[in-house]
Tab-separated table of C-alpha atoms in Angstrom:
chain	number	residue	atom	x	y	z
J	26	MET	CA	10.866	4.258	9.633
J	27	LYS	CA	13.441	6.448	10.762
J	28	GLY	CA	16.369	6.037	8.804
J	29	LEU	CA	14.705	4.767	5.668
J	30	PHE	CA	13.619	6.890	2.970
J	31	PRO	CA	11.567	6.492	-0.206
J	32	SER	CA	13.415	8.643	-2.801
J	33	GLU	CA	10.004	11.056	-3.043
J	34	SER	CA	10.086	12.004	0.229
J	35	MET	CA	13.433	12.216	1.372
J	36	ASP	CA	14.874	15.651	2.117
J	37	ILE	CA	18.533	15.497	1.058
J	38	ALA	CA	19.472	19.000	2.083
J	39	GLU	CA	18.275	18.443	5.845
J	40	ILE	CA	20.347	15.248	6.442
J	41	THR	CA	23.389	16.332	4.959
J	42	THR	CA	23.049	19.445	7.176
J	43	LYS	CA	22.768	17.243	9.964
J	44	GLN	CA	25.467	14.887	8.969
J	45	THR	CA	27.932	17.987	8.646
J	46	ALA	CA	27.147	19.222	11.927
J	47	PHE	CA	27.640	15.909	13.769
J	48	PHE	CA	30.936	15.321	12.491
J	49	LYS	CA	32.184	18.678	13.232
J	50	SER	CA	31.260	17.790	16.894
J	51	GLY	CA	33.738	14.939	16.882
J	52	LYS	CA	31.190	12.119	17.661
J	53	THR	CA	31.985	9.825	15.009
J	54	ARG	CA	36.542	10.372	15.671
J	55	ASP	CA	35.724	8.824	19.198
J	56	LEU	CA	37.316	5.548	18.960
J	57	GLU	CA	34.825	3.814	21.859
J	58	TYR	CA	32.007	5.431	19.750
J	59	ARG	CA	33.270	3.474	16.963
J	60	LEU	CA	33.898	0.275	18.313
J	61	GLY	CA	30.401	0.869	20.049
J	62	VAL	CA	28.426	0.807	17.146
J	63	LEU	CA	30.478	-1.643	15.093
J	64	ALA	CA	30.054	-4.487	18.012
J	65	LYS	CA	26.091	-3.089	17.796
J	66	LEU	CA	26.007	-3.943	14.068
J	67	GLU	CA	27.610	-7.334	14.416
J	68	GLN	CA	24.721	-7.811	17.165
J	69	VAL	CA	21.778	-6.857	15.230
J	70	ILE	CA	23.149	-8.508	11.957
J	71	GLU	CA	23.217	-11.667	13.874
J	72	SER	CA	19.585	-11.651	15.308
J	73	ARG	CA	18.376	-10.572	11.847
J	74	THR	CA	20.210	-13.358	9.732
J	75	ASP	CA	17.387	-15.131	8.985
J	76	ASP	CA	15.312	-12.285	7.916
J	77	ILE	CA	18.204	-11.486	5.576
J	78	LEU	CA	18.704	-14.677	3.940
J	79	LYS	CA	14.710	-14.543	3.191
J	80	ALA	CA	15.226	-10.950	1.367
J	81	LEU	CA	17.808	-12.562	-0.404
J	82	ALA	CA	15.738	-15.401	-1.509
J	83	LEU	CA	13.168	-12.962	-2.787
J	84	ASP	CA	15.089	-10.278	-4.522
J	85	LEU	CA	17.637	-13.028	-6.072
J	86	GLY	CA	16.579	-16.664	-5.235
J	87	LYS	CA	20.067	-16.897	-3.789
J	88	PRO	CA	20.647	-20.574	-2.128
J	89	PRO	CA	20.901	-19.879	1.552
J	90	ILE	CA	24.068	-21.223	1.827
J	91	GLU	CA	25.434	-19.179	-0.750
J	92	ALA	CA	23.501	-16.076	0.886
J	93	TYR	CA	24.947	-16.930	4.365
J	94	LEU	CA	28.333	-17.267	3.133
J	95	SER	CA	29.114	-14.501	1.072
J	96	GLU	CA	26.498	-11.834	2.431
J	97	VAL	CA	26.235	-12.495	6.220
J	98	PHE	CA	29.446	-14.609	7.457
J	99	PHE	CA	31.747	-12.349	5.295
J	100	VAL	CA	30.555	-9.105	6.606
J	101	LYS	CA	30.465	-10.844	10.078
J	102	LYS	CA	33.871	-11.453	10.028
J	103	GLU	CA	35.080	-8.024	8.615
J	104	ILE	CA	33.174	-6.381	11.421
J	105	GLN	CA	35.209	-8.596	13.679
J	106	LEU	CA	38.496	-7.762	12.176
J	107	PHE	CA	37.621	-3.984	12.801
J	108	ARG	CA	36.932	-4.430	15.937
J	109	LYS	CA	39.998	-6.190	16.800
J	110	LYS	CA	42.665	-4.246	14.511
J	111	LEU	CA	40.746	-0.717	14.874
J	112	ARG	CA	42.652	0.652	18.154
J	113	GLN	CA	45.933	-0.074	16.080
J	114	TRP	CA	45.073	0.902	12.818
J	115	SER	CA	43.807	4.206	14.070
J	116	ARG	CA	47.346	5.275	15.945
J	117	SER	CA	49.495	7.590	14.550
J	118	GLU	CA	52.714	6.212	12.894
J	119	ARG	CA	55.800	8.011	13.693
J	120	VAL	CA	58.095	8.578	10.730
J	121	GLY	CA	61.965	10.061	11.009
J	122	ALA	CA	62.915	13.547	9.943
J	123	PRO	CA	66.022	15.172	8.683
J	124	PHE	CA	68.894	16.185	10.911
J	125	TYR	CA	68.266	19.611	10.388
J	126	GLN	CA	65.207	19.992	11.773
J	127	TYR	CA	65.922	18.722	15.289
J	128	PRO	CA	64.526	18.676	17.676
J	129	VAL	CA	61.055	17.728	15.822
J	130	ARG	CA	58.345	14.799	16.322
J	131	CYS	CA	56.845	13.811	12.790
J	132	GLU	CA	53.944	11.372	12.395
J	133	ILE	CA	51.046	10.532	10.066
J	134	ARG	CA	47.489	10.299	11.249
J	135	ARG	CA	44.567	8.828	9.143
J	136	GLU	CA	41.862	11.331	9.310
J	137	PRO	CA	38.121	10.693	8.411
J	138	PHE	CA	37.035	12.716	5.001
J	139	GLY	CA	33.804	13.633	6.478
J	140	ARG	CA	30.257	12.574	4.711
J	141	ALA	CA	30.373	9.637	2.597
J	142	LEU	CA	27.980	8.324	0.126
J	143	ILE	CA	28.094	4.596	-0.524
J	144	ILE	CA	25.901	3.564	-3.825
J	145	SER	CA	25.814	0.025	-3.880
J	146	PRO	CA	24.689	-2.974	-6.565
J	147	TRP	CA	21.674	-5.457	-6.710
J	148	ASN	CA	24.299	-8.639	-7.244
J	149	TYR	CA	25.668	-8.705	-3.446
J	150	PRO	CA	23.075	-5.893	-2.112
J	151	PHE	CA	23.566	-6.645	1.215
J	152	GLN	CA	27.526	-7.646	1.464
J	153	LEU	CA	28.241	-4.589	-0.921
J	154	SER	CA	26.219	-2.261	1.109
J	155	VAL	CA	27.473	-3.263	4.690
J	156	SER	CA	31.205	-3.473	4.135
J	157	PRO	CA	32.055	0.138	2.346
J	158	LEU	CA	29.882	1.129	5.700
J	159	ILE	CA	31.733	-0.758	8.147
J	160	ALA	CA	34.881	0.848	6.585
J	161	ALA	CA	33.401	4.176	6.359
J	162	VAL	CA	32.063	4.317	9.934
J	163	ALA	CA	35.165	2.729	11.274
J	164	ALA	CA	37.369	5.486	9.933
J	165	GLY	CA	35.290	8.084	11.557
J	166	ASN	CA	32.871	9.284	8.700
J	167	CYS	CA	29.007	10.161	8.166
J	168	VAL	CA	27.319	8.157	5.490
J	169	ILE	CA	24.164	8.167	3.198
J	170	ALA	CA	24.124	4.717	2.085
J	171	LYS	CA	21.756	3.970	-1.412
J	172	PRO	CA	21.357	0.120	-1.468
J	173	SER	CA	20.069	-0.865	-5.092
J	174	GLU	CA	16.049	-0.399	-5.798
J	175	MET	CA	16.670	-3.561	-7.750
J	176	ALA	CA	16.982	-5.298	-4.628
J	177	PRO	CA	13.896	-4.259	-2.603
J	178	ALA	CA	13.575	-6.881	0.100
J	179	THR	CA	17.108	-6.398	0.866
J	180	ALA	CA	17.103	-2.686	0.918
J	181	ARG	CA	14.525	-2.805	3.401
J	182	VAL	CA	16.101	-5.112	5.742
J	183	PHE	CA	19.489	-3.110	5.324
J	184	GLY	CA	17.627	0.172	6.264
J	185	GLU	CA	15.764	-1.807	9.417
J	186	ILE	CA	19.160	-2.507	10.370
J	187	VAL	CA	21.162	0.743	10.076
J	188	ALA	CA	18.066	2.478	11.788
J	189	GLU	CA	18.275	-0.128	14.840
J	190	VAL	CA	22.186	0.863	14.737
J	191	PHE	CA	22.866	3.989	13.928
J	192	LEU	CA	21.544	7.865	15.043
J	193	PRO	CA	20.175	9.173	11.690
J	194	GLU	CA	22.599	11.983	11.878
J	195	HIS	CA	25.468	9.599	11.566
J	196	VAL	CA	24.269	6.910	8.834
J	197	GLN	CA	21.112	7.331	6.693
J	198	VAL	CA	19.782	4.920	4.389
J	199	ALA	CA	17.933	6.667	1.053
J	200	VAL	CA	16.321	4.019	-0.972
J	201	GLY	CA	15.825	5.010	-4.929
J	202	GLY	CA	16.606	5.079	-8.436
J	203	ALA	CA	18.488	6.977	-10.784
J	204	GLU	CA	16.859	10.272	-10.316
J	205	LEU	CA	17.929	9.738	-6.116
J	206	SER	CA	21.063	8.947	-7.189
J	207	ASN	CA	21.655	11.964	-9.308
J	208	SER	CA	20.333	14.053	-6.518
J	209	LEU	CA	22.627	12.638	-4.147
J	210	LEU	CA	25.596	13.445	-6.219
J	211	ALA	CA	24.785	17.043	-6.885
J	212	ALA	CA	24.313	17.463	-3.108
J	213	GLY	CA	28.062	17.315	-2.572
J	214	PHE	CA	30.199	14.549	-0.371
J	215	ASP	CA	33.404	14.476	0.994
J	216	ILE	CA	34.127	11.203	-0.597
J	217	VAL	CA	31.835	8.937	-2.924
J	218	PHE	CA	32.145	5.316	-2.789
J	219	PHE	CA	30.532	3.298	-6.019
J	220	THR	CA	30.217	-0.288	-6.956
J	221	GLY	CA	28.609	-1.176	-10.050
J	222	SER	CA	28.782	-0.757	-14.037
J	223	GLU	CA	31.286	1.175	-15.958
J	224	LYS	CA	28.710	2.690	-17.655
J	225	VAL	CA	27.161	4.343	-14.486
J	226	GLY	CA	30.889	4.585	-12.907
J	227	LYS	CA	31.518	7.132	-15.378
J	228	VAL	CA	28.635	8.867	-14.354
J	229	VAL	CA	29.716	8.819	-10.987
J	230	ALA	CA	32.940	9.792	-11.589
J	231	LYS	CA	32.168	12.913	-13.532
J	232	ALA	CA	29.825	14.351	-10.906
J	233	ALA	CA	32.293	13.604	-7.979
J	234	VAL	CA	35.554	15.328	-10.292
J	235	GLU	CA	33.459	17.935	-10.520
J	236	ARG	CA	33.310	18.856	-7.075
J	237	LEU	CA	37.105	17.727	-7.104
J	238	THR	CA	35.588	14.886	-4.578
J	239	PRO	CA	37.831	11.568	-4.198
J	240	VAL	CA	35.855	8.793	-5.437
J	241	ILE	CA	36.463	4.967	-5.069
J	242	LEU	CA	34.800	2.705	-8.141
J	243	GLU	CA	34.217	-0.978	-7.914
J	244	LEU	CA	33.172	-2.003	-11.124
J	245	GLY	CA	33.999	-5.148	-13.361
J	246	GLY	CA	34.929	-6.420	-16.518
J	247	LYS	CA	35.277	-9.643	-18.344
J	248	CYS	CA	37.659	-11.312	-16.526
J	249	PRO	CA	39.304	-14.001	-18.256
J	250	VAL	CA	40.670	-17.679	-17.208
J	251	VAL	CA	43.827	-18.941	-19.068
J	252	VAL	CA	44.146	-22.603	-18.836
J	253	ASN	CA	47.718	-24.347	-19.865
J	254	ARG	CA	48.161	-27.979	-21.086
J	255	ASP	CA	49.698	-28.932	-18.017
J	256	VAL	CA	47.119	-28.850	-15.837
J	257	ASP	CA	44.614	-31.385	-13.792
J	258	ILE	CA	41.664	-31.232	-16.165
J	259	ALA	CA	39.370	-32.800	-13.475
J	260	LYS	CA	40.119	-30.220	-10.735
J	261	THR	CA	40.917	-27.255	-13.117
J	262	ALA	CA	36.981	-27.686	-14.504
J	263	ASN	CA	35.788	-28.740	-10.702
J	264	ARG	CA	36.922	-24.846	-9.770
J	265	ILE	CA	35.845	-23.290	-12.951
J	266	VAL	CA	32.116	-24.378	-12.552
J	267	ALA	CA	32.111	-23.782	-8.747
J	268	ALA	CA	33.118	-20.291	-9.056
J	269	LYS	CA	31.473	-19.011	-12.167
J	270	PHE	CA	27.683	-20.599	-11.735
J	271	PHE	CA	27.901	-19.272	-7.822
J	272	ASN	CA	25.440	-16.709	-7.567
J	273	ALA	CA	24.522	-17.385	-11.286
J	274	GLY	CA	27.339	-15.741	-12.436
J	275	GLN	CA	26.269	-12.579	-11.251
J	276	THR	CA	29.502	-11.821	-9.420
J	277	CYS	CA	31.658	-8.779	-10.590
J	278	PHE	CA	35.088	-11.263	-10.525
J	279	ALA	CA	33.900	-14.086	-11.644
J	280	PRO	CA	35.198	-15.597	-14.431
J	281	ASP	CA	33.708	-14.226	-17.508
J	282	PHE	CA	35.448	-16.783	-20.145
J	283	VAL	CA	37.843	-19.464	-20.406
J	284	VAL	CA	40.531	-19.597	-23.043
J	285	ALA	CA	42.550	-23.068	-22.715
J	286	HIS	CA	45.232	-24.279	-24.807
J	287	GLU	CA	43.836	-25.977	-28.047
J	288	GLU	CA	44.841	-29.591	-26.955
J	289	ILE	CA	42.465	-29.320	-24.033
J	290	ARG	CA	40.024	-27.009	-24.786
J	291	ASP	CA	37.607	-30.017	-25.822
J	292	PRO	CA	38.732	-32.474	-22.854
J	293	LEU	CA	38.255	-29.312	-20.236
J	294	THR	CA	34.710	-28.550	-22.132
J	295	SER	CA	33.569	-31.884	-21.386
J	296	GLU	CA	34.698	-32.381	-18.118
J	297	MET	CA	32.961	-28.917	-17.186
J	298	ILE	CA	29.788	-30.442	-18.818
J	299	ARG	CA	30.226	-33.187	-16.078
J	300	GLN	CA	30.887	-31.312	-13.492
J	301	LEU	CA	27.633	-29.519	-13.980
J	302	GLU	CA	25.644	-32.224	-14.017
J	303	ALA	CA	27.304	-33.687	-10.802
J	304	PHE	CA	26.519	-29.941	-9.292
J	305	TYR	CA	22.954	-29.612	-10.439
J	306	PRO	CA	21.809	-33.325	-10.930
J	307	GLY	CA	18.595	-33.659	-12.653
J	308	GLY	CA	18.552	-29.918	-13.481
J	309	ASN	CA	17.900	-29.068	-9.899
J	310	ARG	CA	17.176	-25.462	-9.514
J	311	SER	CA	17.140	-24.956	-5.861
J	312	ASP	CA	20.710	-24.686	-6.061
J	313	LEU	CA	21.280	-22.044	-8.397
J	314	ALA	CA	20.236	-18.535	-8.113
J	315	ARG	CA	17.816	-16.270	-10.198
J	316	ILE	CA	18.461	-13.438	-12.600
J	317	ILE	CA	17.490	-10.124	-11.169
J	318	ASN	CA	14.812	-8.992	-14.027
J	319	ARG	CA	13.714	-9.661	-17.034
J	320	ASN	CA	16.062	-6.850	-19.006
J	321	HIS	CA	18.693	-9.414	-18.015
J	322	PHE	CA	17.294	-12.188	-18.441
J	323	GLU	CA	16.735	-11.079	-22.313
J	324	ARG	CA	20.140	-9.815	-22.394
J	325	LEU	CA	21.721	-13.069	-21.614
J	326	LYS	CA	19.703	-14.910	-24.279
J	327	SER	CA	20.956	-12.661	-26.780
J	328	MET	CA	24.316	-13.578	-26.201
J	329	ILE	CA	24.080	-17.219	-26.968
J	330	ALA	CA	21.649	-16.714	-30.039
J	331	GLY	CA	22.772	-19.042	-32.921
J	332	GLU	CA	26.021	-20.226	-30.649
J	333	GLU	CA	26.547	-24.322	-30.014
J	334	CYS	CA	25.753	-24.391	-26.471
J	335	TYR	CA	25.400	-27.176	-23.640
J	336	LYS	CA	22.632	-26.032	-21.556
J	337	HIS	CA	22.115	-27.607	-18.301
J	338	GLY	CA	18.028	-27.627	-17.783
J	339	SER	CA	15.744	-25.124	-19.723
J	340	ASP	CA	15.139	-21.484	-19.115
J	341	ASP	CA	12.381	-20.176	-17.348
J	342	LEU	CA	11.571	-16.401	-18.009
J	343	ASP	CA	8.481	-16.564	-15.523
J	344	THR	CA	10.644	-17.499	-12.404
J	345	LEU	CA	13.732	-15.829	-13.952
J	346	PHE	CA	15.998	-18.934	-14.225
J	347	PHE	CA	18.806	-19.238	-16.373
J	348	ALA	CA	19.947	-22.468	-17.181
J	349	PRO	CA	23.863	-22.872	-16.685
J	350	THR	CA	25.715	-22.718	-20.136
J	351	ILE	CA	28.658	-23.219	-21.770
J	352	VAL	CA	29.529	-22.194	-25.038
J	353	LYS	CA	31.351	-24.989	-26.648
J	354	HIS	CA	33.526	-23.366	-29.875
J	355	ALA	CA	33.682	-19.934	-28.755
J	356	ASP	CA	35.560	-17.396	-30.413
J	357	TRP	CA	36.637	-13.728	-30.190
J	358	GLU	CA	33.885	-12.361	-32.526
J	359	SER	CA	31.021	-14.299	-30.155
J	360	PRO	CA	28.369	-12.346	-29.373
J	361	SER	CA	29.231	-13.372	-25.718
J	362	MET	CA	32.441	-11.904	-26.226
J	363	GLY	CA	31.268	-8.595	-26.623
J	364	GLU	CA	30.467	-7.280	-23.174
J	365	GLU	CA	30.728	-8.267	-19.463
J	366	ILE	CA	28.362	-11.382	-18.967
J	367	PHE	CA	27.198	-11.238	-15.525
J	368	GLY	CA	25.135	-14.345	-15.733
J	369	PRO	CA	25.348	-18.169	-16.053
J	370	ILE	CA	26.945	-18.323	-19.439
J	371	LEU	CA	30.607	-19.399	-20.061
J	372	PRO	CA	32.169	-19.071	-23.554
J	373	VAL	CA	35.378	-21.496	-24.160
J	374	LEU	CA	37.977	-20.580	-26.419
J	375	ALA	CA	41.263	-21.980	-27.344
J	376	PHE	CA	44.632	-20.678	-28.337
J	377	SER	CA	47.909	-22.005	-29.677
J	378	SER	CA	50.210	-19.266	-29.399
J	379	GLU	CA	50.888	-17.427	-26.098
J	380	GLU	CA	52.068	-14.889	-27.904
J	381	SER	CA	48.962	-13.947	-29.538
J	382	LEU	CA	46.733	-14.785	-26.704
J	383	ILE	CA	48.801	-12.158	-24.604
J	384	THR	CA	48.436	-9.391	-27.346
J	385	ARG	CA	44.418	-10.162	-27.515
J	386	LEU	CA	44.301	-9.589	-23.796
J	387	GLN	CA	46.454	-6.477	-23.468
J	388	GLY	CA	44.023	-5.103	-25.902
J	389	MET	CA	40.790	-5.809	-23.761
J	390	PRO	CA	40.022	-3.858	-20.630
J	391	SER	CA	41.725	-4.413	-17.860
J	392	PRO	CA	39.431	-6.486	-15.820
J	393	LEU	CA	38.785	-7.301	-11.966
J	394	ALA	CA	40.450	-10.340	-11.774
J	395	LEU	CA	42.876	-12.351	-13.960
J	396	TYR	CA	42.778	-16.003	-13.475
J	397	LEU	CA	45.550	-18.760	-14.888
J	398	PHE	CA	46.106	-22.231	-14.353
J	399	SER	CA	49.430	-23.830	-14.891
J	400	LYS	CA	51.830	-25.580	-12.783
J	401	LYS	CA	54.660	-24.002	-14.314
J	402	GLN	CA	55.583	-20.952	-12.409
J	403	ASP	CA	57.318	-19.066	-15.453
J	404	TRP	CA	54.328	-19.314	-17.543
J	405	VAL	CA	52.131	-18.096	-14.768
J	406	GLU	CA	54.768	-15.092	-14.436
J	407	ARG	CA	54.753	-14.494	-17.949
J	408	PHE	CA	51.255	-13.325	-17.979
J	409	VAL	CA	50.874	-11.937	-14.645
J	410	ALA	CA	53.572	-9.412	-16.105
J	411	ALA	CA	52.115	-8.539	-19.135
J	412	VAL	CA	48.355	-8.810	-18.495
J	413	PRO	CA	46.954	-5.731	-15.985
J	414	SER	CA	44.408	-6.711	-13.849
J	415	GLY	CA	42.857	-5.710	-10.136
J	416	GLY	CA	43.953	-9.045	-8.524
J	417	VAL	CA	45.072	-12.244	-9.638
J	418	GLY	CA	44.036	-15.983	-8.863
J	419	ILE	CA	46.276	-19.034	-10.003
J	420	ASN	CA	44.960	-22.376	-9.885
J	421	ASP	CA	41.891	-21.260	-8.291
J	422	LEU	CA	39.282	-18.450	-8.708
J	423	MET	CA	37.635	-15.698	-6.399
J	424	LYS	CA	39.696	-16.175	-3.555
J	425	GLN	CA	42.008	-13.474	-3.975
J	426	SER	CA	38.592	-11.041	-3.268
J	427	SER	CA	37.512	-12.993	-0.521
J	428	ASN	CA	40.602	-12.779	1.668
J	429	LEU	CA	39.897	-9.580	3.956
J	430	ALA	CA	43.858	-9.239	4.327
J	431	LEU	CA	43.837	-8.338	0.821
J	432	PRO	CA	43.313	-5.056	-1.115
J	433	PHE	CA	40.289	-5.364	-3.661
J	434	GLY	CA	39.638	-3.283	-6.336
J	435	GLY	CA	40.470	-2.993	-10.148
J	436	VAL	CA	42.620	-1.090	-12.575
J	437	GLY	CA	41.434	1.189	-15.762
J	438	SER	CA	38.196	0.417	-16.478
J	439	SER	CA	37.484	-2.203	-13.713
J	440	GLY	CA	37.962	0.705	-11.448
J	441	MET	CA	39.932	2.754	-9.127
J	442	GLY	CA	40.646	2.393	-5.436
J	443	ARG	CA	40.898	-0.302	-2.934
J	444	TYR	CA	38.722	-1.394	-0.033
J	445	ARG	CA	38.285	-4.632	2.253
J	446	GLY	CA	39.800	-4.912	6.152
J	447	LYS	CA	42.586	-2.469	6.821
J	448	HIS	CA	42.385	-1.090	2.876
J	449	GLY	CA	39.273	0.076	3.474
J	450	PHE	CA	39.971	2.065	6.547
J	451	GLU	CA	42.413	3.600	4.485
J	452	ALA	CA	39.966	4.122	1.559
J	453	PHE	CA	37.867	6.048	3.791
J	454	THR	CA	40.540	8.016	5.612
J	455	TYR	CA	43.246	10.587	4.301
J	456	GLN	CA	47.077	11.093	5.393
J	457	ARG	CA	47.569	13.948	7.718
J	458	ALA	CA	51.028	14.955	8.107
J	459	PHE	CA	52.157	16.348	11.515
J	460	SER	CA	55.365	18.212	12.477
J	461	ARG	CA	56.002	19.017	16.104
J	462	ARG	CA	58.715	21.362	17.126
J	463	TRP	CA	59.509	23.363	20.529
J	464	LEU	CA	60.423	26.641	20.915
J	465	GLY	CA	64.309	26.133	22.065
J	466	LYS	CA	67.202	27.060	20.443
J	467	ASP	CA	67.153	26.558	16.228
J	468	PHE	CA	70.931	25.806	14.715
J	469	PHE	CA	69.324	25.625	11.060
J	470	SER	CA	67.120	28.369	11.078
J	471	ILE	CA	67.033	30.059	7.778
J	472	HIS	CA	65.997	33.610	7.552
J	473	PRO	CA	66.995	37.242	6.289
J	474	PRO	CA	69.873	38.606	6.160
J	475	TYR	CA	71.105	35.558	3.884
J	476	ALA	CA	74.428	37.060	3.811
J	477	GLY	CA	77.340	34.794	3.695
J	478	LYS	CA	74.798	31.745	4.439
J	479	LEU	CA	74.444	29.881	1.108
J	480	GLU	CA	78.457	28.959	1.246
J	481	ARG	CA	78.041	27.764	5.043
J	482	PHE	CA	74.835	25.445	4.540
J	483	ARG	CA	76.303	24.580	1.048
J	484	ARG	CA	79.152	23.168	3.049
J	485	PHE	CA	77.246	21.607	5.767
J	486	LEU	CA	74.165	20.223	4.045
J	487	ARG	CA	76.149	17.606	1.787
């Protein structure tokens, strides 16, 4: 099939050579061409929506509404935003200049890097393949996109869509595992975009820096939810549970753990359990996604061994169903606090001292998101100022990362670089400085002989 390669037969050198030539031809810089392929991409995604949803169900058991909202609707809205704003974003930005350069016209242009490599994860295998692709193509780059081999059905549909929309010398899909990723990284690109774990992110960053290649890393981390004692417990519990168990907790900016004031930890925990029972009556399994594979399933089980937990339903290894779990009286040494959970387990901790809690959070790697629940603005701002994070959500969760007007990305170990909407266009372009002068009389020309000029310029240039 055109545009979709198994790793064992992909000729990386051939496709990179063709993409280099296509980029140098200037075709990808043509604004009408870019708008045309974006329009076609939107059209094909619309026509293949049912296939996308079926693939996501096969790979992750995603409930159709979760799959549609997060993986189809979201990318369609992003394409529509790019189609509406790309002309504006692509315009040169006129800037001023010092008077002693007059007459002059100065501007900043956004230029594509050239050939982009996009490596995507398995948890949102369609969205996190298409979203950076939209930005890269809109910016004028050629792309090799490597979707996760752990979500093979979605990777295949994604590859078919790309083959229908794009010329292979413009965008190519490569399917394979770690060996293919390493081969692609070794081939050399003008920019690398990676979404995944911190561990693999370090490998990608090392390979990129060896070639002085700019890299965007979208990682994760343990995103805390800090709950003050002044909150509406029922509304807070509802929002935490809805966000945590969306996609079975397999979201990089999902709430990882809750730390509530000691006066409300138990009532908040009880209310979250009640909300779980309301969300999934009778242990309903149809509205919860599955764990991606057995290794991750066993990893999650080890996190709650020996802990006091509420499990809403029972686990099923055969179907990779992991029942929603709340660790009732977790502490900082609990197994679930040792690493990013990335699954339907929610530890609930307590705090009494804000100072001690801030110190504790400052000692942890900076997360992709920090969530705060309180009616007190000064309380919120104290935590925001003290605890670095990629984004912040106040009195709700995950909204800051689903707004295309806001930049998405981490800080420190949760990543580097930003994308989504205009920020994605900027991520896949660089700023190029232009200064245009004319061959008229130059009143401020500086050239030898310099005798007598220094004092004159020092008096004038104040």
